XYZ file of C-alpha atoms in Angstrom:
583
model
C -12.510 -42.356 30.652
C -11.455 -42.916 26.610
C -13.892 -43.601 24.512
C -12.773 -47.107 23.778
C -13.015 -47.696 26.970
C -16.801 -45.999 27.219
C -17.387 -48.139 24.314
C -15.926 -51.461 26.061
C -17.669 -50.738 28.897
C -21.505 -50.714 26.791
C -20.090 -53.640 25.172
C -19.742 -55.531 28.863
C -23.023 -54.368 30.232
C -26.118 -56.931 28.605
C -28.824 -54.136 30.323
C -27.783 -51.078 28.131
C -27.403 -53.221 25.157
C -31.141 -54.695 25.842
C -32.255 -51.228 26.150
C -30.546 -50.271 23.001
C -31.966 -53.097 21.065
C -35.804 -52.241 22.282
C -35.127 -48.529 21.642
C -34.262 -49.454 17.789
C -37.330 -52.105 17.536
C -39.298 -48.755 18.751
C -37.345 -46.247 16.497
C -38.144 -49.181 13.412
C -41.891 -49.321 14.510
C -42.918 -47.135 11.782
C -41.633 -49.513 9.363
C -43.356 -52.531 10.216
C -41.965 -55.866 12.085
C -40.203 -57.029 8.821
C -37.815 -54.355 9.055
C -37.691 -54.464 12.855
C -36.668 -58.294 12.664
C -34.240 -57.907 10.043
C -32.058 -55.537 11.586
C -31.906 -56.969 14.985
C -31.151 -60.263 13.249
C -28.465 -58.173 11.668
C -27.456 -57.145 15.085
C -27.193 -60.515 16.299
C -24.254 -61.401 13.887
C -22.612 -58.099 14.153
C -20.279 -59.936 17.705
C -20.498 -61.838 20.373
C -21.643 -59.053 22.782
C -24.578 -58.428 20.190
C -25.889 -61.935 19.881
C -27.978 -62.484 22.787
C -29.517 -59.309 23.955
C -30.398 -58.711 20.669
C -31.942 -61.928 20.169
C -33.669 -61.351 23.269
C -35.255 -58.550 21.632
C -35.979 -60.363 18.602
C -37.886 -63.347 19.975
C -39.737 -61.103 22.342
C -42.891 -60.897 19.756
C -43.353 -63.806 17.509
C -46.354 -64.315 15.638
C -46.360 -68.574 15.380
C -45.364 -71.154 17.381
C -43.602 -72.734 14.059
C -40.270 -70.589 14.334
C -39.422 -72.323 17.745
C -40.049 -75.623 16.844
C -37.419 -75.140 13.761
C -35.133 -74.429 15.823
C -35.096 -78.617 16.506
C -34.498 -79.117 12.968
C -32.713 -82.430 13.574
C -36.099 -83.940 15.309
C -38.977 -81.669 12.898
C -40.314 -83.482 10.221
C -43.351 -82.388 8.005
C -45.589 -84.446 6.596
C -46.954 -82.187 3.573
C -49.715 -84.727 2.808
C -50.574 -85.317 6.695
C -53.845 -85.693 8.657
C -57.253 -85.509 5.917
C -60.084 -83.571 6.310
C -62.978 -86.612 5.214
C -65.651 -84.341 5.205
C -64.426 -81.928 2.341
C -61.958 -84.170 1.119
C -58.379 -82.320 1.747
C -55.285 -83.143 3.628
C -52.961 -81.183 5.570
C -49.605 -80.840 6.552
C -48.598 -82.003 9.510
C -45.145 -81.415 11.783
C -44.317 -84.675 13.548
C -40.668 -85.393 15.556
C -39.385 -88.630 14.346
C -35.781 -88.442 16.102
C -34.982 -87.790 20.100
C -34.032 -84.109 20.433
C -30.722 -82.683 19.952
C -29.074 -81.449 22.997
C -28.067 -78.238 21.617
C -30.789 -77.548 19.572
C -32.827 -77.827 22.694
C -30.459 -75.045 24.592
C -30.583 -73.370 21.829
C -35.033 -73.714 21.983
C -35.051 -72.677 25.739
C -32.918 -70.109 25.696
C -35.084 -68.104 22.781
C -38.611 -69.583 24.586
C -37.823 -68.435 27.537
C -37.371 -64.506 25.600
C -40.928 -64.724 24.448
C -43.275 -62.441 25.935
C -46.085 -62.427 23.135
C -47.083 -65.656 20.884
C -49.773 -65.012 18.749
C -50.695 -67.948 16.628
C -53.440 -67.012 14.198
C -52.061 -63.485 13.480
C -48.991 -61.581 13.817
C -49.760 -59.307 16.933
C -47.911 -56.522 14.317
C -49.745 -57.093 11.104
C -46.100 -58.390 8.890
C -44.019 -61.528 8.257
C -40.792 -62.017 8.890
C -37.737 -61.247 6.305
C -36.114 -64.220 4.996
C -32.774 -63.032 6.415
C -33.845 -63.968 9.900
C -33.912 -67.725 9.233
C -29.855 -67.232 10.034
C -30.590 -66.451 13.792
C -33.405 -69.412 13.684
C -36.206 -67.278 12.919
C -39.172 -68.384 10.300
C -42.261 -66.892 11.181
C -45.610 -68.244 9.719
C -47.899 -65.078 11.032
C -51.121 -65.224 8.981
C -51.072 -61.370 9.022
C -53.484 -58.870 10.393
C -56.929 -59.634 10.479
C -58.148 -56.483 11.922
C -57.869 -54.741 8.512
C -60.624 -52.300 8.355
C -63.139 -53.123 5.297
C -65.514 -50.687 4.219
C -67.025 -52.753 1.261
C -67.057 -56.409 2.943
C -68.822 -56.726 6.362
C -69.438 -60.546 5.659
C -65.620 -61.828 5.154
C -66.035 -65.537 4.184
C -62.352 -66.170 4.467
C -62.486 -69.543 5.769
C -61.473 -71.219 2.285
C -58.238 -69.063 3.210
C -57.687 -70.265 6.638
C -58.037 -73.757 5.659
C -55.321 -73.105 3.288
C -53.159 -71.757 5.408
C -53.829 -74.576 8.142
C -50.924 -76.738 9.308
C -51.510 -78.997 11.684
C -48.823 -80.117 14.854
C -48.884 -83.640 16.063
C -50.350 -83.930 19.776
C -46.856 -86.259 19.985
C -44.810 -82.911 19.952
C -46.124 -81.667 22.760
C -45.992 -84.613 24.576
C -41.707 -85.079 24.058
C -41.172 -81.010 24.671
C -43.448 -81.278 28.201
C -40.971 -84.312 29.071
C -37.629 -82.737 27.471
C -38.935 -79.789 29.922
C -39.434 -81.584 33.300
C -43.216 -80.709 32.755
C -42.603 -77.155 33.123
C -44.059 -74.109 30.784
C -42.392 -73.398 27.464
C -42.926 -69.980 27.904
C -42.247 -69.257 31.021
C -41.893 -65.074 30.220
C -44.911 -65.358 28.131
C -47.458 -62.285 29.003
C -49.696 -62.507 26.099
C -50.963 -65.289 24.161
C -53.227 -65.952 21.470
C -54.569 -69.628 20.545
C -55.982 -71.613 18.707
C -57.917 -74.931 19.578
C -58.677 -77.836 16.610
C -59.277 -80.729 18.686
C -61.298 -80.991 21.919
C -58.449 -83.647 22.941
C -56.017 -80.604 22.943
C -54.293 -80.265 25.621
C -50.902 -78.179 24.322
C -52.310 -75.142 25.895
C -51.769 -76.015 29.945
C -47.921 -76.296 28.369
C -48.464 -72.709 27.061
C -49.196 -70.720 29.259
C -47.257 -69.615 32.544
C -47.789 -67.746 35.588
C -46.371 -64.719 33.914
C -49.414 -64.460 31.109
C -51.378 -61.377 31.357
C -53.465 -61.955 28.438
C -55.126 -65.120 27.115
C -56.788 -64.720 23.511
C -58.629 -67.961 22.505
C -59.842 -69.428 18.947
C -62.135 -72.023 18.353
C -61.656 -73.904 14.869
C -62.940 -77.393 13.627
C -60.655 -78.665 10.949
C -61.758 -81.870 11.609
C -65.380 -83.673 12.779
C -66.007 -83.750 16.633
C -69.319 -84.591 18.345
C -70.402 -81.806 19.760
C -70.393 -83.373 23.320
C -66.599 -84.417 23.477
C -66.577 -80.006 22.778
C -69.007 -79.482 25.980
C -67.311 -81.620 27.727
C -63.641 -81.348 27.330
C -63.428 -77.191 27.061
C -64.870 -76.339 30.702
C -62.249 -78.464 32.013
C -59.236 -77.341 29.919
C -60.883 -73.380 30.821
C -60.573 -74.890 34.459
C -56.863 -76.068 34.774
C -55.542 -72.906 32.403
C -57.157 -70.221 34.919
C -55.686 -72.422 37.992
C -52.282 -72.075 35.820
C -52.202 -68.501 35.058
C -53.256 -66.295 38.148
C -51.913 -63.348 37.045
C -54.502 -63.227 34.082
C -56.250 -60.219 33.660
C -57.478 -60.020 30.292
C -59.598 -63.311 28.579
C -60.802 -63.105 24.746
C -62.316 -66.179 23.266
C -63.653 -65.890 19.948
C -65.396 -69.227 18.101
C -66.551 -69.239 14.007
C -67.444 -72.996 14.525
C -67.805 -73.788 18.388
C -70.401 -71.731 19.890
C -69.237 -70.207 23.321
C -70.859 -72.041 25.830
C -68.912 -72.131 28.858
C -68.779 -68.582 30.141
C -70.032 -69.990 33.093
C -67.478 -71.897 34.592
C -65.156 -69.872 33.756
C -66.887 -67.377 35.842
C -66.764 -69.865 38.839
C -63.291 -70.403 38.364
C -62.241 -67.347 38.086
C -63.934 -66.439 41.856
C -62.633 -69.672 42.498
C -58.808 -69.469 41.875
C -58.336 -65.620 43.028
C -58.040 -64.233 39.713
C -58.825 -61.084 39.156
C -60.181 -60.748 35.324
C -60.174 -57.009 33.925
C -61.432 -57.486 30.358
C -63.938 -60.758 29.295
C -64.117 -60.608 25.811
C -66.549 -63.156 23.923
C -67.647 -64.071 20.688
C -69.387 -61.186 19.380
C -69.958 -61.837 15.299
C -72.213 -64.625 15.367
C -75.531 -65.067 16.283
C -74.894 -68.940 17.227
C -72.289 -67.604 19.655
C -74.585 -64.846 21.439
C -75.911 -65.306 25.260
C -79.372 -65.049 25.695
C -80.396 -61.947 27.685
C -82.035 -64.615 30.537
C -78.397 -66.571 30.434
C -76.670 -62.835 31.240
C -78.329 -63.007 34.475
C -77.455 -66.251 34.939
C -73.844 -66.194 34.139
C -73.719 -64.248 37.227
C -70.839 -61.506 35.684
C -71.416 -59.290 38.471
C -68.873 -62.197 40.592
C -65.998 -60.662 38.941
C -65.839 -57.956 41.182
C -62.493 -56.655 39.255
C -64.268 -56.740 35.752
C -63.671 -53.506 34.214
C -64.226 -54.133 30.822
C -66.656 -56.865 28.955
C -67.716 -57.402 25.471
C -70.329 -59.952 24.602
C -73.027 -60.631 21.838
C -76.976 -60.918 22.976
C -79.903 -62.291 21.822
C -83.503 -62.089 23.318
C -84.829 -65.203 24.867
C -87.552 -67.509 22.435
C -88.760 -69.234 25.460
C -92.389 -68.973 26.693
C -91.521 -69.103 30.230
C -89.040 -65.736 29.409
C -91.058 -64.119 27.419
C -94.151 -64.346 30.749
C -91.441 -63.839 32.936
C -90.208 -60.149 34.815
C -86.784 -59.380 33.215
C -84.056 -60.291 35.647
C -81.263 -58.349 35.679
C -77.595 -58.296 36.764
C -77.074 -57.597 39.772
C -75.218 -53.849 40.192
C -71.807 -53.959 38.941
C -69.757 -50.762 40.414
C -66.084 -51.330 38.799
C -67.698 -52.221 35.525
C -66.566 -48.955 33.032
C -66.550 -50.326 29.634
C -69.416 -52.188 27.562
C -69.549 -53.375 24.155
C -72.707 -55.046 23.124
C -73.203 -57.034 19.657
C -77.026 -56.683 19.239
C -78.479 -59.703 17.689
C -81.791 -59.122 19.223
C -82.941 -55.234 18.239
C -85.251 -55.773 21.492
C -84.786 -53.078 23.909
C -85.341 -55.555 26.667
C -81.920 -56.758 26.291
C -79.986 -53.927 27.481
C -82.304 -53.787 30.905
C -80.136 -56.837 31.387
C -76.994 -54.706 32.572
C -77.043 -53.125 35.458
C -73.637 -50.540 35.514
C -73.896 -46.993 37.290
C -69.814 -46.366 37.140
C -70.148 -47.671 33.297
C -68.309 -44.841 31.320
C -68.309 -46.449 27.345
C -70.749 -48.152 25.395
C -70.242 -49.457 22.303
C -73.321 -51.356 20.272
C -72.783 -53.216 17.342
C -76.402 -53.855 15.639
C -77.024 -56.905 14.022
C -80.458 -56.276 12.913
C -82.563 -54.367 10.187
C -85.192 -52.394 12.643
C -87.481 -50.002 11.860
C -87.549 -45.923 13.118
C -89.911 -47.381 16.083
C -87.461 -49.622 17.407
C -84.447 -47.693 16.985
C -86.166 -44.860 19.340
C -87.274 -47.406 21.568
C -83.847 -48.794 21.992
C -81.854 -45.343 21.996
C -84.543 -44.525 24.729
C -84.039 -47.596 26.953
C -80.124 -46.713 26.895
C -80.859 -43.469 27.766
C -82.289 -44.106 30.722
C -80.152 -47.576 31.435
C -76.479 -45.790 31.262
C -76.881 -42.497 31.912
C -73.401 -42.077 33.550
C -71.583 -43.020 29.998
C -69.013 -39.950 29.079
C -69.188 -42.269 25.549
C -70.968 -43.773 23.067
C -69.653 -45.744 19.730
C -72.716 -47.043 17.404
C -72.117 -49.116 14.743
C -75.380 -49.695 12.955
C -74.255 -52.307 10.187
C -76.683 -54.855 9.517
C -75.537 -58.773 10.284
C -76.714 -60.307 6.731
C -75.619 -57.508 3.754
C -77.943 -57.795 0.276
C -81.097 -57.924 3.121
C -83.618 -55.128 2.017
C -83.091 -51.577 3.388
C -85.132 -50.369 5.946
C -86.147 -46.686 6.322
C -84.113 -44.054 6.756
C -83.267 -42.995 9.850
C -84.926 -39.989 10.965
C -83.302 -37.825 13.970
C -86.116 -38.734 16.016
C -84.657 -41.968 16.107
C -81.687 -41.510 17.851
C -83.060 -38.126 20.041
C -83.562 -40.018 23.093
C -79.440 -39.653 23.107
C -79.585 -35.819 23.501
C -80.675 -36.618 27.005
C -77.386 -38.227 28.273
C -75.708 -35.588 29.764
C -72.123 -36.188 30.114
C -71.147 -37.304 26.328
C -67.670 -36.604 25.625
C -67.024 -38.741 22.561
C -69.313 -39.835 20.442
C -69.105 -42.055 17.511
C -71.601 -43.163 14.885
C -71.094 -45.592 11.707
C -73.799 -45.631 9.382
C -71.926 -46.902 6.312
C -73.970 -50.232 5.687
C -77.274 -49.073 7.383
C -79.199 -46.964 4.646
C -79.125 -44.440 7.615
C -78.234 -41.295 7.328
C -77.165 -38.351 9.948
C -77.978 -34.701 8.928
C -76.453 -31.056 9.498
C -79.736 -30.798 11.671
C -78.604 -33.826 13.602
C -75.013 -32.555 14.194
C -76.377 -29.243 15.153
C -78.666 -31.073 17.590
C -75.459 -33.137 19.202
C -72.969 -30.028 19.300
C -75.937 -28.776 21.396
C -76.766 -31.287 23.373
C -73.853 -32.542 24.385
C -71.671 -29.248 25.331
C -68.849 -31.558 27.307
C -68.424 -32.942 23.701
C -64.270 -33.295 22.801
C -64.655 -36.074 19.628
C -67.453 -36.581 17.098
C -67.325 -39.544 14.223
C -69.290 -40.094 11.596
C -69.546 -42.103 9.087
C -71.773 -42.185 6.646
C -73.162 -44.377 3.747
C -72.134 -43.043 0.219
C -75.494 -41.830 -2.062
C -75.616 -40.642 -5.717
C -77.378 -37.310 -4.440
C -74.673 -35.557 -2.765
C -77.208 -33.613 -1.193
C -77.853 -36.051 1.492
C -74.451 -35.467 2.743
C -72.968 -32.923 5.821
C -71.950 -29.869 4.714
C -70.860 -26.448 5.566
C -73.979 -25.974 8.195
C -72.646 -29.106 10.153
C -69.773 -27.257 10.093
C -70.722 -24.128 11.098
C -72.886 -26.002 13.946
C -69.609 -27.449 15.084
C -67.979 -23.718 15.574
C -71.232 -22.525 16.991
C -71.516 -24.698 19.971
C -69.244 -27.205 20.468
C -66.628 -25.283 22.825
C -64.598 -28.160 23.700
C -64.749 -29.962 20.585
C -61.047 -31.128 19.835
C -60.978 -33.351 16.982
C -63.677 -34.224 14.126
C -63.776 -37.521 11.951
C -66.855 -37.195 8.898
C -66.273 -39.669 6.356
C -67.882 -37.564 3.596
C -68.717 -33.882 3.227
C -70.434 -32.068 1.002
C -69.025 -28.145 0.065
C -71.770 -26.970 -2.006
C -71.400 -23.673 -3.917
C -74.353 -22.465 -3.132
C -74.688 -23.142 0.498
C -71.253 -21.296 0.661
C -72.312 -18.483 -1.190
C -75.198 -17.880 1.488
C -73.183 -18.232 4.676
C -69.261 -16.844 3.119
C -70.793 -12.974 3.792
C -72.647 -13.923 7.080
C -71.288 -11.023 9.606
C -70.272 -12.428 13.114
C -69.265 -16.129 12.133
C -68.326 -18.126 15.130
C -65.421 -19.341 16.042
C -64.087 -22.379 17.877
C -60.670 -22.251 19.844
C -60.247 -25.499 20.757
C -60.882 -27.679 17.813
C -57.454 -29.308 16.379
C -58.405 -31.761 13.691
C -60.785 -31.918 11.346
C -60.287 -35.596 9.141
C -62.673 -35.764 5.954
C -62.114 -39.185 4.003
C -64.560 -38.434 0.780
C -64.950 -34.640 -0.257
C -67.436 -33.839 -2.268
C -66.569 -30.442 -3.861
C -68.245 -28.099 -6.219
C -67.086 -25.252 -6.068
C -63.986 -24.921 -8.017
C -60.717 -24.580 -8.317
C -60.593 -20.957 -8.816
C -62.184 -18.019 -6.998
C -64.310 -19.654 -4.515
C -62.205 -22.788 -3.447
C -59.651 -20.232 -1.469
C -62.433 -18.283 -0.058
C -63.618 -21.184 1.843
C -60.595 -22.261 3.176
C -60.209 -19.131 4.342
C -63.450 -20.054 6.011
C -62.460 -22.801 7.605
C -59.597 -21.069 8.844
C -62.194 -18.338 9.958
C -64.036 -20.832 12.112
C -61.369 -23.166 13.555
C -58.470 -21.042 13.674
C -55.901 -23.183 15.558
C -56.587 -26.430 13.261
C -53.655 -28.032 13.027
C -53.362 -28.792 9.631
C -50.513 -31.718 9.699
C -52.944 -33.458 12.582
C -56.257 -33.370 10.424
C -54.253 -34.515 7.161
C -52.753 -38.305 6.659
C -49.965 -37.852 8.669
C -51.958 -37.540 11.915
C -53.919 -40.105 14.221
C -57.795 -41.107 13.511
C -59.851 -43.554 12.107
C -60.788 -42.035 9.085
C -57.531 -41.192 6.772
C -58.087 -38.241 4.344
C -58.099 -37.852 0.852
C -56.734 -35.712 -1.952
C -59.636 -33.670 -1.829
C -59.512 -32.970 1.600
C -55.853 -32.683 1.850
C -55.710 -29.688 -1.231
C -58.021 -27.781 1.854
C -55.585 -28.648 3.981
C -52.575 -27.386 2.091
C -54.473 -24.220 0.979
C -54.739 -22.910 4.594
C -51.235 -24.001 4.924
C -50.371 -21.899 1.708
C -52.848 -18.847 3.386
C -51.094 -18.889 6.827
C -48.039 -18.765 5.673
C -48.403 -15.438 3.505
C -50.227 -13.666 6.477
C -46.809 -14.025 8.220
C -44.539 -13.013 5.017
């Protein structure tokens, strides 16, 4: 076979060219979706072979619900002073069709729908816009960006004045000519992951959504405008109703609410039991204390029916009522496929986590929510202990709910000892950065000890004037001593102090650990030079974790915590020293 012919032959076959196209959107990942979409837009006016796999490719992930609907351009009309907002006084646009629908503008609309496998309306599942050159292949996307960003400086992101600002709204009308021009079938019907957002109790857009197909079902609660509170309670459990009966496929659920609080975990429970589907992940509300379930309303809720949960993350509060408070504890019923738990602590009562009832669980994460004192720390470390003691790991995040709220005492290892006793702790992670708290080499020692299965240790720590407070060289000398399957290392500060260097550089028999590959340090604290004894202790650290891999610890790796300059001039002087031992 020529090559022309090889190369006619590609050109005939849609399936390779698909596979191309995906295989560049992966190649371009690193450059964000911008540069992904522009190219295969590129692609999609480079012939007629091009056009529609690559456009398959390119309408596979969109991050708003906007670029479709432009693609009717002859019907679309925006009303830039639309529906108003009485109760702060602002209007806001508002898409309306005032024209029937163009019959090939609307082959044109299901032919890219129907390549749309992720819609995510309040953020770009990617993080990026789209480049203005893919408006030429019908593609405008309105993603609101990522809102995942992790902020070390502001817990308490008031960004609604932003989201308002952003808001456009999308006549119920619209909905109501695309579910005819469809024969009442889905949009979407490819559509595997969606994420929503609900305005209006009245909404219905949603059933038109979502497809058999969907996977994943993230929902969003926001009131733009003013709705009783009982046209909410009453309209949601039924639209939770008809989208589970519509989607039986669905294995993960998120719903997340700033303004609705999430009050119908029930039913959808019920339903879920109800219509055969088999939920993996539940994912609620977790940021809020108005959206927390009361430890009593856990049992209640009656989790334990999803038999195929796997996964669930929720926010708790401990019950005000008399009759609890007099009451035994109930508690959930034993849930054996359950591996994964994330708790948002609004309580700080220990009480709340006797609640859960998981001897297969395998994670827990807690997110406090509360200032506590060293006697109710213990108390709670103690009771999960003792509660999950099959967990291989733990993720703590002890960041108070309110910031500016006075600082509570610092937190002593006794505090958190009641940890030491779970046995099986592979990965442990601890963020201390808004607490006041404060871990210690004596407390890393203790953990490298304690838990000798351990393969991943994070910490981060608050910032303080006296750098003294912060882990140092004994932490990592702990960390060589005993932790014998450690493999990678995240400390958001350390502290290399001259003079705890000078009285452990000469020490004769330093360990060593084998196995540890990355070491990530985001704020180094460094006093001892630039000359004599700055090389000498990276020599040291070369000494104790000889097969670091210096590329994987510095910012090119993978971790949570990116180094710095400081850290990376370690990095690059045991580079620098490994390389002359082999010249």
């Amino acid at each position: 076979m020529t090559s022309s012919s090889a190369s006619q032959s590609v050109l005939c076959n849609a399936d390779i060219l698909l596979r191309i196209f995906e295989a560049l959107k992966e190649v371009l990942s690193p450059e964000g979706t911008s540069r992904q979409r522009t190219e295969l837009a590129q692609c999609t006016r480079v012939c007629k072979a091009f056009e529609d796999p690559a456009a398959r490719v390119l309408w596979a992930e969109i991050g708003d619900i906007l670029p479709l609907l432009e693609l009717l351009p002859s019907s679309l009309f925006l009303i830039r002073e639309g529906r108003e907002d009485q109760d702060i006084d602002r209007q806001y646009p508002t898409y309306v069709l005032n024209k029937e629908i163009d019959p090939q503008e609307w082959e044109r609309f299901r032919r890219h729908a129907s390549s749309v496998r992720i819609l995510a309306a309040t953020s770009d599942p990617a993080g990026n816009e789209v480049s203005k050159e893919d408006e030429d292949c019908g593609y405008d996307a309105r993603g609101h960006g990522d809102e995942d960003s992790d902020s070390e400086d502001n817990d308490d992101d008031d960004s609604e004045g932003e989201e308002l600002d952003d808001y456009t709204a999308i006549s119920a009308s619209i909905w109501t000519y695309l579910m005819r021009q469809n024969a009442y079938q889905p949009l979407l019907p490819g559509i595997r992951y969606l994420e929503w957002e609900i305005d209006d109790p009245s909404s219905t857009e949603l059933l038109w959504l979502v497809a058999p197909s969907l996977r994943r079902l993230h929902l969003g609660f926001r009131t733009i405008m003013t709705f009783p509170e009982e046209e909410w309670s009453l309209s949601i459990p039924l639209l939770f109703r008809s989208v589970i009966k519509l989607t039986p496929l669905l294995t993960h659920l998120t719903i997340s609410s700033k303004n609705v609080p999430v009050q119908y975990i029930q039913s959808i429970v019920a339903d879920c039991k109800g219509h055969g589907v088999a939920l993996r992940v539940l994912e609620l509300e977790r940021d809020y204390p108005e959206c927390a379930l009361d430890h009593e309303v856990i049992w209640e809720h009656k989790f334990v029916e999803l038999e195929d949960l796997q996964d669930l993350k929720l926010a708790v509060v401990y019950s005000q009522l008399p009759a609890y408070r007099s009451s035994e504890l109930r508690v959930m019923e034993e849930h054996r496929n359950l591996r994964a738990l994330t708790i948002a602590d609004h309580s700080g009562r220990e009480e709340v986590y006797r609640a859960f009832k998981a001897p297969n669980l395998r994670s827990l994460t807690v997110v406090h929510k509360t200032r506590l004192k060293v006697s109710a720390w213990r108390r709670i470390c103690d009771t999960i202990a003792s509660q999950f003691s099959s967990i291989t790991a733990i993720h703590i995040d002890f960041r108070p709910f309110s910031p500016g709220t006075p600082r509570s005492d610092d937190m002593p290892s006794a505090a958190v000892q009641p940890l030491f006793e779970l046995p099986n702790i592979e990965v442990a992670s601890f963020d201390l950065r808004h607490s006041g708290f404060i871990m210690s080499d004596a407390d890393v020692a203790a953990m490298a000890e304690a838990w000798p299965q351990l393969t991943s240790l994070s910490l981060k720590q608050p910032h303080f004037f006296d750098r003294a407070l912060g882990l140092g060289i004994p932490a990592l000398l702990s960390l060589a001593r005993s932790g014998a399957k450690l493999k990678t290392v995240h400390f958001h500060s350390l502290n290399l102090s001259s003079k705890t260097f000078s009285e452990t550089r000469n020490e004769k028999g330093l360990p060593c650990n084998q196995s540890l590959r990355s070491v990530r340090v985001r704020s180094l604290w460094n006093d001892l030079g630039e000359a004599e004894e700055f090389p000498a202790f990276c020599m040291f650290m070369d000494t104790l974790f000889p097969n670091l891999d210096v590329n994987e610890s510095g910012d090119g790796g993978s971790g949570e915590i990116q180094g710095r300059k400081e850290w990376a001039d370690v990095l690059h002087c045991i580079r620098e020293s490994r390389r002359s031992r082999l010249t």
